[in-house]
């Protein structure tokens, strides 16, 4: 984006091989905002993480300030890795992240509700979250190990539908864990750090 364009819409979808200077734009979205790479193999970097399709911290802040109630980052069926460079703060928003593997035990994904649709052909997933509701689908992965996920939740969490097939779900939470959808996994490990 050159200059300082204003993009106003009820629903807005931006598809590109790369996004450059998104933080120059003013986004006003009343419903759903979708940002996705044009190819499924593209890697995605969030908040400074490495990726061919990358959104830095200023761009994440611009997305949060857009007013969109629903934010989707990534492409359905994507295989490229998701990399975080810092905490991704989309508090108060319903967020969907979809692409390949995410492997970050340090940075935190912050949202009201978070849906992860991951195609993990390179190994198991690891993620830290601070959300009210969490859903996870790794059904497109190629083996039990690749379909597994280790999640550390800062507070309590309502688990939505989770399909890890023959993989393992390992969840550590700092508050109450409740279930609102079906959980599918070969092994389930739950740890409550608050006792």
Short mmCIF file of N, CA, C and O in Angstrom, two decimals, residues 68-190:
data_model
loop_
_atom_site.label_atom_id
_atom_site.label_comp_id
_atom_site.label_asym_id
_atom_site.label_seq_id
_atom_site.Cartn_x
_atom_site.Cartn_y
_atom_site.Cartn_z
N UNK A 68 -13.03 -4.92 13.18
CA UNK A 68 -13.57 -6.22 12.75
C UNK A 68 -13.81 -7.12 13.95
O UNK A 68 -12.95 -7.26 14.81
N UNK A 69 -14.99 -7.71 14.00
CA UNK A 69 -15.29 -8.63 15.10
C UNK A 69 -14.70 -10.01 14.86
O UNK A 69 -14.43 -10.76 15.79
N UNK A 70 -14.48 -10.34 13.58
CA UNK A 70 -13.94 -11.64 13.19
C UNK A 70 -12.71 -11.43 12.32
O UNK A 70 -12.78 -10.69 11.33
N UNK A 71 -11.60 -12.06 12.68
CA UNK A 71 -10.35 -11.90 11.95
C UNK A 71 -9.81 -13.27 11.57
O UNK A 71 -9.63 -14.13 12.44
N UNK A 72 -9.56 -13.48 10.28
CA UNK A 72 -8.98 -14.73 9.79
C UNK A 72 -7.65 -14.43 9.14
O UNK A 72 -7.56 -13.57 8.26
N UNK A 73 -6.60 -15.13 9.57
CA UNK A 73 -5.26 -14.97 9.02
C UNK A 73 -4.81 -16.31 8.46
O UNK A 73 -4.82 -17.31 9.17
N UNK A 74 -4.42 -16.33 7.19
CA UNK A 74 -3.97 -17.57 6.57
C UNK A 74 -4.97 -18.09 5.56
O UNK A 74 -6.06 -17.54 5.39
N UNK A 75 -4.57 -19.17 4.90
CA UNK A 75 -5.39 -19.76 3.84
C UNK A 75 -5.80 -21.18 4.22
O UNK A 75 -5.00 -21.93 4.79
N UNK A 76 -7.03 -21.53 3.94
CA UNK A 76 -7.51 -22.88 4.23
C UNK A 76 -6.68 -23.90 3.47
O UNK A 76 -6.41 -23.75 2.29
N UNK A 77 -6.24 -24.94 4.20
CA UNK A 77 -5.42 -25.97 3.57
C UNK A 77 -3.98 -25.57 3.37
O UNK A 77 -3.21 -26.28 2.71
N UNK A 78 -3.58 -24.44 3.96
CA UNK A 78 -2.21 -23.98 3.82
C UNK A 78 -1.22 -24.94 4.48
O UNK A 78 -1.53 -25.58 5.47
N UNK A 79 -0.01 -25.00 3.93
CA UNK A 79 1.00 -25.92 4.44
C UNK A 79 2.23 -25.21 4.99
O UNK A 79 3.07 -25.82 5.62
N UNK A 80 2.37 -23.92 4.73
CA UNK A 80 3.52 -23.17 5.22
C UNK A 80 3.44 -22.94 6.71
O UNK A 80 2.36 -22.84 7.30
N UNK A 81 4.59 -22.83 7.35
CA UNK A 81 4.65 -22.66 8.80
C UNK A 81 4.10 -21.30 9.22
O UNK A 81 4.16 -20.32 8.48
N UNK A 82 3.55 -21.25 10.45
CA UNK A 82 3.15 -20.01 11.10
C UNK A 82 4.21 -19.67 12.14
O UNK A 82 4.50 -20.48 13.02
N UNK A 83 4.80 -18.47 12.06
CA UNK A 83 5.87 -18.08 12.97
C UNK A 83 5.50 -16.78 13.67
O UNK A 83 5.05 -15.83 13.02
N UNK A 84 5.72 -16.73 14.98
CA UNK A 84 5.45 -15.53 15.77
C UNK A 84 6.77 -14.86 16.13
O UNK A 84 7.71 -15.52 16.54
N UNK A 85 6.80 -13.52 16.02
CA UNK A 85 7.98 -12.79 16.42
C UNK A 85 7.82 -12.15 17.79
O UNK A 85 8.79 -11.78 18.43
N UNK A 86 6.57 -12.01 18.23
CA UNK A 86 6.23 -11.44 19.53
C UNK A 86 4.81 -11.87 19.83
O UNK A 86 4.18 -12.59 19.03
N UNK A 87 4.28 -11.45 20.98
CA UNK A 87 2.88 -11.75 21.27
C UNK A 87 1.99 -11.17 20.18
O UNK A 87 2.24 -10.08 19.69
N UNK A 88 0.94 -11.91 19.83
CA UNK A 88 -0.03 -11.44 18.84
C UNK A 88 -1.28 -11.05 19.60
O UNK A 88 -2.02 -11.91 20.08
N UNK A 89 -1.51 -9.74 19.75
CA UNK A 89 -2.60 -9.23 20.58
C UNK A 89 -3.79 -8.84 19.72
O UNK A 89 -3.81 -7.77 19.10
N UNK A 90 -4.78 -9.72 19.68
CA UNK A 90 -6.05 -9.44 19.02
C UNK A 90 -7.18 -9.63 20.03
O UNK A 90 -8.21 -10.23 19.74
N UNK A 91 -6.95 -9.10 21.23
CA UNK A 91 -7.91 -9.24 22.32
C UNK A 91 -9.28 -8.71 21.93
O UNK A 91 -9.40 -7.69 21.25
N UNK A 92 -10.31 -9.44 22.36
CA UNK A 92 -11.67 -9.04 22.09
C UNK A 92 -12.19 -9.47 20.74
O UNK A 92 -13.36 -9.21 20.41
N UNK A 93 -11.38 -10.13 19.94
CA UNK A 93 -11.79 -10.53 18.58
C UNK A 93 -11.91 -12.05 18.48
O UNK A 93 -11.22 -12.79 19.18
N UNK A 94 -12.76 -12.49 17.58
CA UNK A 94 -12.84 -13.91 17.24
C UNK A 94 -11.82 -14.16 16.14
O UNK A 94 -11.96 -13.64 15.02
N UNK A 95 -10.78 -14.92 16.44
CA UNK A 95 -9.63 -15.06 15.54
C UNK A 95 -9.53 -16.49 15.04
O UNK A 95 -9.67 -17.45 15.81
N UNK A 96 -9.29 -16.62 13.74
CA UNK A 96 -8.99 -17.92 13.13
C UNK A 96 -7.62 -17.84 12.49
O UNK A 96 -7.36 -16.96 11.68
N UNK A 97 -6.73 -18.75 12.87
CA UNK A 97 -5.42 -18.87 12.24
C UNK A 97 -5.39 -20.20 11.49
O UNK A 97 -5.71 -21.24 12.07
N UNK A 98 -5.02 -20.15 10.22
CA UNK A 98 -5.00 -21.39 9.43
C UNK A 98 -3.79 -21.36 8.50
O UNK A 98 -3.52 -20.38 7.84
N UNK A 99 -3.07 -22.44 8.53
CA UNK A 99 -1.91 -22.66 7.66
C UNK A 99 -1.24 -23.94 8.12
O UNK A 99 -1.91 -24.86 8.57
N UNK A 100 0.08 -23.98 8.08
CA UNK A 100 0.80 -25.19 8.47
C UNK A 100 1.10 -25.22 9.95
O UNK A 100 0.31 -24.78 10.77
N UNK A 101 2.25 -25.72 10.29
CA UNK A 101 2.63 -25.93 11.68
C UNK A 101 2.92 -24.62 12.41
O UNK A 101 3.48 -23.69 11.84
N UNK A 102 2.55 -24.56 13.69
CA UNK A 102 2.98 -23.49 14.57
C UNK A 102 3.75 -24.14 15.72
O UNK A 102 3.30 -25.12 16.30
N UNK A 103 4.94 -23.60 16.00
CA UNK A 103 5.80 -24.19 17.03
C UNK A 103 6.45 -23.07 17.83
O UNK A 103 7.53 -22.60 17.51
N UNK A 104 5.74 -22.58 18.85
CA UNK A 104 6.24 -21.47 19.65
C UNK A 104 5.75 -21.63 21.08
O UNK A 104 4.56 -21.48 21.36
N UNK A 105 6.65 -21.95 21.98
CA UNK A 105 6.28 -22.16 23.38
C UNK A 105 6.48 -20.89 24.21
O UNK A 105 6.33 -20.92 25.43
N UNK A 106 6.79 -19.77 23.57
CA UNK A 106 7.13 -18.54 24.29
C UNK A 106 6.11 -17.43 24.06
O UNK A 106 5.55 -16.88 25.00
N UNK A 107 5.87 -17.08 22.79
CA UNK A 107 4.97 -15.98 22.49
C UNK A 107 3.52 -16.41 22.69
O UNK A 107 3.19 -17.59 22.63
N UNK A 108 2.64 -15.43 22.90
CA UNK A 108 1.26 -15.72 23.27
C UNK A 108 0.29 -15.19 22.21
O UNK A 108 0.44 -14.05 21.74
N UNK A 109 -0.67 -16.02 21.84
CA UNK A 109 -1.78 -15.61 20.99
C UNK A 109 -2.92 -15.14 21.89
O UNK A 109 -3.41 -15.91 22.72
N UNK A 110 -3.33 -13.88 21.75
CA UNK A 110 -4.34 -13.28 22.61
C UNK A 110 -5.58 -12.97 21.78
O UNK A 110 -5.49 -12.29 20.75
N UNK A 111 -6.73 -13.48 22.22
CA UNK A 111 -7.99 -13.25 21.49
C UNK A 111 -9.15 -13.53 22.42
O UNK A 111 -8.96 -14.07 23.52
N UNK A 112 -10.36 -13.19 21.98
CA UNK A 112 -11.54 -13.61 22.73
C UNK A 112 -11.76 -15.09 22.49
O UNK A 112 -11.80 -15.89 23.42
N UNK A 113 -11.89 -15.46 21.22
CA UNK A 113 -11.96 -16.88 20.85
C UNK A 113 -10.92 -17.13 19.76
O UNK A 113 -10.64 -16.25 18.95
N UNK A 114 -10.34 -18.32 19.77
CA UNK A 114 -9.28 -18.67 18.83
C UNK A 114 -9.57 -20.02 18.22
O UNK A 114 -9.78 -21.01 18.93
N UNK A 115 -9.57 -20.07 16.89
CA UNK A 115 -9.69 -21.32 16.15
C UNK A 115 -8.39 -21.53 15.37
O UNK A 115 -7.96 -20.64 14.63
N UNK A 116 -7.77 -22.68 15.57
CA UNK A 116 -6.55 -23.03 14.87
C UNK A 116 -6.85 -24.17 13.90
O UNK A 116 -7.25 -25.25 14.33
N UNK A 117 -6.68 -23.93 12.61
CA UNK A 117 -6.81 -24.98 11.59
C UNK A 117 -5.43 -25.18 10.99
O UNK A 117 -4.95 -24.36 10.21
N UNK A 118 -4.77 -26.27 11.39
CA UNK A 118 -3.37 -26.46 11.09
C UNK A 118 -3.11 -27.72 10.28
O UNK A 118 -3.67 -28.77 10.55
N UNK A 119 -2.24 -27.59 9.29
CA UNK A 119 -1.79 -28.72 8.49
C UNK A 119 -0.33 -28.94 8.83
O UNK A 119 0.55 -28.26 8.30
N UNK A 120 -0.07 -29.84 9.76
CA UNK A 120 1.26 -29.93 10.38
C UNK A 120 2.07 -31.07 9.81
O UNK A 120 2.26 -32.09 10.46
N UNK A 121 2.58 -30.92 8.60
CA UNK A 121 3.36 -32.00 8.00
C UNK A 121 4.79 -32.02 8.51
O UNK A 121 5.51 -33.00 8.31
N UNK A 122 5.23 -30.96 9.22
CA UNK A 122 6.63 -30.88 9.65
C UNK A 122 6.83 -31.25 11.11
O UNK A 122 7.93 -31.17 11.61
N UNK A 123 5.78 -31.60 11.82
CA UNK A 123 5.93 -31.95 13.22
C UNK A 123 4.75 -31.47 14.04
O UNK A 123 3.83 -30.83 13.53
N UNK A 124 4.77 -31.78 15.34
CA UNK A 124 3.67 -31.42 16.23
C UNK A 124 3.62 -29.90 16.44
O UNK A 124 4.57 -29.18 16.17
N UNK A 125 2.48 -29.44 16.93
CA UNK A 125 2.25 -28.02 17.16
C UNK A 125 2.46 -27.67 18.63
O UNK A 125 2.13 -28.45 19.52
N UNK A 126 3.00 -26.47 18.87
CA UNK A 126 3.15 -25.96 20.22
C UNK A 126 2.72 -24.50 20.21
O UNK A 126 3.16 -23.73 19.34
N UNK A 127 1.86 -24.12 21.16
CA UNK A 127 1.36 -22.74 21.16
C UNK A 127 0.98 -22.34 22.58
O UNK A 127 0.57 -23.18 23.39
N UNK A 128 1.15 -21.06 22.89
CA UNK A 128 0.68 -20.48 24.14
C UNK A 128 -0.48 -19.53 23.82
O UNK A 128 -0.40 -18.77 22.84
N UNK A 129 -1.53 -19.58 24.63
CA UNK A 129 -2.70 -18.76 24.34
C UNK A 129 -3.21 -18.03 25.58
O UNK A 129 -2.92 -18.42 26.71
N UNK A 130 -3.96 -16.99 25.33
CA UNK A 130 -4.73 -16.30 26.36
C UNK A 130 -6.08 -15.98 25.73
O UNK A 130 -6.27 -14.91 25.13
N UNK A 131 -7.00 -16.94 25.80
CA UNK A 131 -8.29 -16.84 25.12
C UNK A 131 -9.40 -17.35 26.05
O UNK A 131 -9.13 -18.03 27.04
N UNK A 132 -10.62 -17.00 25.71
CA UNK A 132 -11.77 -17.53 26.45
C UNK A 132 -12.24 -18.86 25.88
O UNK A 132 -12.66 -19.75 26.61
N UNK A 133 -12.20 -19.00 24.56
CA UNK A 133 -12.65 -20.22 23.89
C UNK A 133 -11.61 -20.64 22.87
O UNK A 133 -11.06 -19.81 22.15
N UNK A 134 -11.35 -21.94 22.81
CA UNK A 134 -10.29 -22.47 21.94
C UNK A 134 -10.80 -23.67 21.17
O UNK A 134 -11.37 -24.60 21.74
N UNK A 135 -10.59 -23.64 19.84
CA UNK A 135 -10.92 -24.77 18.98
C UNK A 135 -9.69 -25.10 18.14
O UNK A 135 -8.92 -24.21 17.78
N UNK A 136 -9.52 -26.37 17.82
CA UNK A 136 -8.32 -26.80 17.11
C UNK A 136 -8.65 -27.95 16.17
O UNK A 136 -9.34 -28.90 16.56
N UNK A 137 -8.15 -27.87 14.94
CA UNK A 137 -8.33 -28.94 13.97
C UNK A 137 -7.01 -29.17 13.26
O UNK A 137 -6.49 -28.28 12.61
N UNK A 138 -6.45 -30.38 13.42
CA UNK A 138 -5.22 -30.74 12.72
C UNK A 138 -5.48 -31.94 11.80
O UNK A 138 -4.62 -32.77 11.59
N UNK A 139 -6.66 -32.02 11.26
CA UNK A 139 -7.10 -33.23 10.55
C UNK A 139 -6.34 -33.48 9.25
O UNK A 139 -6.37 -34.58 8.74
N UNK A 140 -5.69 -32.47 8.70
CA UNK A 140 -5.01 -32.67 7.41
C UNK A 140 -3.57 -33.14 7.55
O UNK A 140 -2.89 -33.31 6.56
N UNK A 141 -3.09 -33.31 8.75
CA UNK A 141 -1.70 -33.70 8.93
C UNK A 141 -1.48 -35.15 8.51
O UNK A 141 -2.41 -35.92 8.35
N UNK A 142 -0.20 -35.54 8.37
CA UNK A 142 0.10 -36.80 7.73
C UNK A 142 0.43 -37.93 8.70
O UNK A 142 0.55 -39.07 8.28
N UNK A 143 0.62 -37.65 9.98
CA UNK A 143 0.94 -38.72 10.92
C UNK A 143 0.46 -38.34 12.30
O UNK A 143 0.11 -37.20 12.57
N UNK A 144 0.45 -39.31 13.21
CA UNK A 144 0.00 -39.06 14.57
C UNK A 144 0.84 -37.98 15.24
O UNK A 144 0.33 -37.11 15.93
N UNK A 145 2.17 -38.04 15.04
CA UNK A 145 3.05 -37.06 15.68
C UNK A 145 2.76 -35.66 15.15
O UNK A 145 2.72 -34.69 15.91
N UNK A 146 2.56 -35.55 13.85
CA UNK A 146 2.32 -34.24 13.25
C UNK A 146 0.97 -33.66 13.62
O UNK A 146 0.77 -32.46 13.55
N UNK A 147 0.05 -34.51 14.01
CA UNK A 147 -1.28 -34.03 14.35
C UNK A 147 -1.39 -33.63 15.81
O UNK A 147 -2.41 -33.13 16.24
N UNK A 148 -0.36 -33.87 16.60
CA UNK A 148 -0.39 -33.58 18.02
C UNK A 148 -0.24 -32.08 18.29
O UNK A 148 0.28 -31.33 17.45
N UNK A 149 -0.69 -31.65 19.48
CA UNK A 149 -0.59 -30.24 19.84
C UNK A 149 -0.35 -30.11 21.34
O UNK A 149 -0.98 -30.81 22.14
N UNK A 150 0.54 -29.22 21.70
CA UNK A 150 0.79 -28.86 23.10
C UNK A 150 0.38 -27.40 23.27
O UNK A 150 0.93 -26.52 22.59
N UNK A 151 -0.59 -27.16 24.14
CA UNK A 151 -1.14 -25.82 24.32
C UNK A 151 -1.00 -25.41 25.78
O UNK A 151 -1.36 -26.17 26.68
N UNK A 152 -0.48 -24.22 26.01
CA UNK A 152 -0.42 -23.65 27.36
C UNK A 152 -1.33 -22.43 27.38
O UNK A 152 -1.09 -21.46 26.65
N UNK A 153 -2.37 -22.49 28.20
CA UNK A 153 -3.36 -21.41 28.29
C UNK A 153 -3.14 -20.64 29.59
O UNK A 153 -3.02 -21.23 30.67
N UNK A 154 -3.08 -19.30 29.47
CA UNK A 154 -2.79 -18.46 30.63
C UNK A 154 -3.87 -18.56 31.70
O UNK A 154 -3.57 -18.55 32.90
N UNK A 155 -5.13 -18.62 31.28
CA UNK A 155 -6.25 -18.63 32.22
C UNK A 155 -7.10 -19.87 32.00
O UNK A 155 -6.65 -20.85 31.42
N UNK A 156 -8.33 -19.81 32.44
CA UNK A 156 -9.27 -20.88 32.14
C UNK A 156 -9.67 -20.82 30.68
O UNK A 156 -9.50 -19.79 30.01
N UNK A 157 -10.22 -21.92 30.17
CA UNK A 157 -10.56 -21.96 28.76
C UNK A 157 -11.74 -22.89 28.54
O UNK A 157 -11.88 -23.92 29.21
N UNK A 158 -12.59 -22.51 27.59
CA UNK A 158 -13.66 -23.39 27.12
C UNK A 158 -13.18 -24.05 25.83
O UNK A 158 -12.92 -23.36 24.84
N UNK A 159 -13.01 -25.36 25.87
CA UNK A 159 -12.55 -26.08 24.69
C UNK A 159 -13.71 -26.28 23.73
O UNK A 159 -14.73 -26.85 24.10
N UNK A 160 -13.54 -25.80 22.49
CA UNK A 160 -14.52 -26.07 21.46
C UNK A 160 -14.16 -27.38 20.78
O UNK A 160 -13.46 -28.21 21.34
N UNK A 161 -14.63 -27.56 19.57
CA UNK A 161 -14.35 -28.79 18.83
C UNK A 161 -12.86 -28.92 18.56
O UNK A 161 -12.22 -27.99 18.08
N UNK A 162 -12.30 -30.08 18.89
CA UNK A 162 -10.90 -30.34 18.63
C UNK A 162 -10.75 -31.70 17.97
O UNK A 162 -11.18 -32.70 18.52
N UNK A 163 -10.14 -31.71 16.80
CA UNK A 163 -9.92 -32.96 16.07
C UNK A 163 -8.43 -33.10 15.80
O UNK A 163 -7.89 -32.45 14.92
N UNK A 164 -7.78 -33.95 16.58
CA UNK A 164 -6.37 -34.25 16.37
C UNK A 164 -6.19 -35.66 15.85
O UNK A 164 -5.07 -36.19 15.84
N UNK A 165 -7.27 -36.30 15.45
CA UNK A 165 -7.18 -37.63 14.89
C UNK A 165 -6.47 -38.59 15.83
O UNK A 165 -6.86 -38.76 16.97
N UNK A 166 -5.37 -39.18 15.37
CA UNK A 166 -4.60 -40.13 16.18
C UNK A 166 -3.49 -39.45 16.96
O UNK A 166 -2.63 -40.11 17.53
N UNK A 167 -3.50 -38.12 17.00
CA UNK A 167 -2.47 -37.39 17.72
C UNK A 167 -2.78 -37.22 19.19
O UNK A 167 -3.78 -37.72 19.71
N UNK A 168 -1.92 -36.47 19.88
CA UNK A 168 -2.03 -36.23 21.32
C UNK A 168 -2.34 -34.77 21.58
O UNK A 168 -1.70 -33.89 21.00
N UNK A 169 -3.30 -34.50 22.45
CA UNK A 169 -3.59 -33.15 22.90
C UNK A 169 -3.06 -33.00 24.32
O UNK A 169 -3.47 -33.73 25.23
N UNK A 170 -2.13 -32.07 24.51
CA UNK A 170 -1.58 -31.77 25.83
C UNK A 170 -1.94 -30.33 26.15
O UNK A 170 -1.48 -29.41 25.48
N UNK A 171 -2.78 -30.13 27.17
CA UNK A 171 -3.26 -28.80 27.53
C UNK A 171 -2.91 -28.49 28.97
O UNK A 171 -3.24 -29.26 29.89
N UNK A 172 -2.23 -27.35 29.18
CA UNK A 172 -1.95 -26.85 30.52
C UNK A 172 -2.67 -25.52 30.66
O UNK A 172 -2.47 -24.62 29.84
N UNK A 173 -3.51 -25.37 31.68
CA UNK A 173 -4.31 -24.16 31.85
C UNK A 173 -4.17 -23.63 33.26
O UNK A 173 -3.96 -24.39 34.21
N UNK A 174 -4.33 -22.31 33.40
CA UNK A 174 -4.23 -21.67 34.69
C UNK A 174 -5.56 -21.44 35.36
O UNK A 174 -5.63 -20.77 36.40
N UNK A 175 -6.63 -21.98 34.80
CA UNK A 175 -7.96 -21.82 35.37
C UNK A 175 -8.84 -22.97 34.96
O UNK A 175 -8.36 -24.00 34.47
N UNK A 176 -10.14 -22.80 35.14
CA UNK A 176 -11.09 -23.87 34.85
C UNK A 176 -11.08 -24.23 33.36
O UNK A 176 -11.02 -23.37 32.50
N UNK A 177 -11.14 -25.53 33.09
CA UNK A 177 -11.23 -26.04 31.73
C UNK A 177 -12.60 -26.67 31.54
O UNK A 177 -12.97 -27.59 32.28
N UNK A 178 -13.36 -26.15 30.59
CA UNK A 178 -14.67 -26.72 30.27
C UNK A 178 -14.68 -27.13 28.81
O UNK A 178 -13.84 -26.69 28.02
N UNK A 179 -15.63 -27.98 28.48
CA UNK A 179 -15.70 -28.53 27.12
C UNK A 179 -17.05 -28.19 26.51
O UNK A 179 -18.09 -28.48 27.08
N UNK A 180 -17.02 -27.55 25.33
CA UNK A 180 -18.26 -27.20 24.64
C UNK A 180 -18.41 -27.92 23.31
O UNK A 180 -19.43 -27.80 22.64
N UNK A 181 -17.37 -28.68 22.89
CA UNK A 181 -17.44 -29.41 21.63
C UNK A 181 -16.74 -30.75 21.76
O UNK A 181 -16.11 -31.05 22.78
N UNK A 182 -16.84 -31.56 20.72
CA UNK A 182 -16.23 -32.89 20.74
C UNK A 182 -14.72 -32.81 20.68
O UNK A 182 -14.16 -32.03 19.91
N UNK A 183 -14.04 -33.62 21.51
CA UNK A 183 -12.58 -33.72 21.49
C UNK A 183 -12.19 -35.07 20.89
O UNK A 183 -12.63 -36.11 21.38
N UNK A 184 -11.38 -35.04 19.84
CA UNK A 184 -10.92 -36.27 19.21
C UNK A 184 -9.40 -36.31 19.24
O UNK A 184 -8.74 -35.44 18.68
N UNK A 185 -8.85 -37.30 19.94
CA UNK A 185 -7.40 -37.49 20.03
C UNK A 185 -7.13 -38.89 20.55
O UNK A 185 -7.99 -39.49 21.20
N UNK A 186 -5.95 -39.40 20.27
CA UNK A 186 -5.58 -40.72 20.79
C UNK A 186 -5.23 -40.64 22.26
O UNK A 186 -5.50 -41.54 23.04
N UNK A 187 -4.61 -39.51 22.66
CA UNK A 187 -4.19 -39.31 24.05
C UNK A 187 -4.54 -37.90 24.47
O UNK A 187 -4.32 -36.96 23.70
N UNK A 188 -5.05 -37.76 25.68
CA UNK A 188 -5.43 -36.45 26.21
C UNK A 188 -4.72 -36.24 27.54
O UNK A 188 -4.82 -37.07 28.44
N UNK A 189 -4.00 -35.12 27.67
CA UNK A 189 -3.32 -34.79 28.91
C UNK A 189 -3.73 -33.38 29.34
O UNK A 189 -3.49 -32.42 28.60
N UNK A 190 -4.35 -33.26 30.51
CA UNK A 190 -4.80 -31.97 31.02
C UNK A 190 -4.10 -31.67 32.32
O UNK A 190 -4.08 -32.51 33.23
#
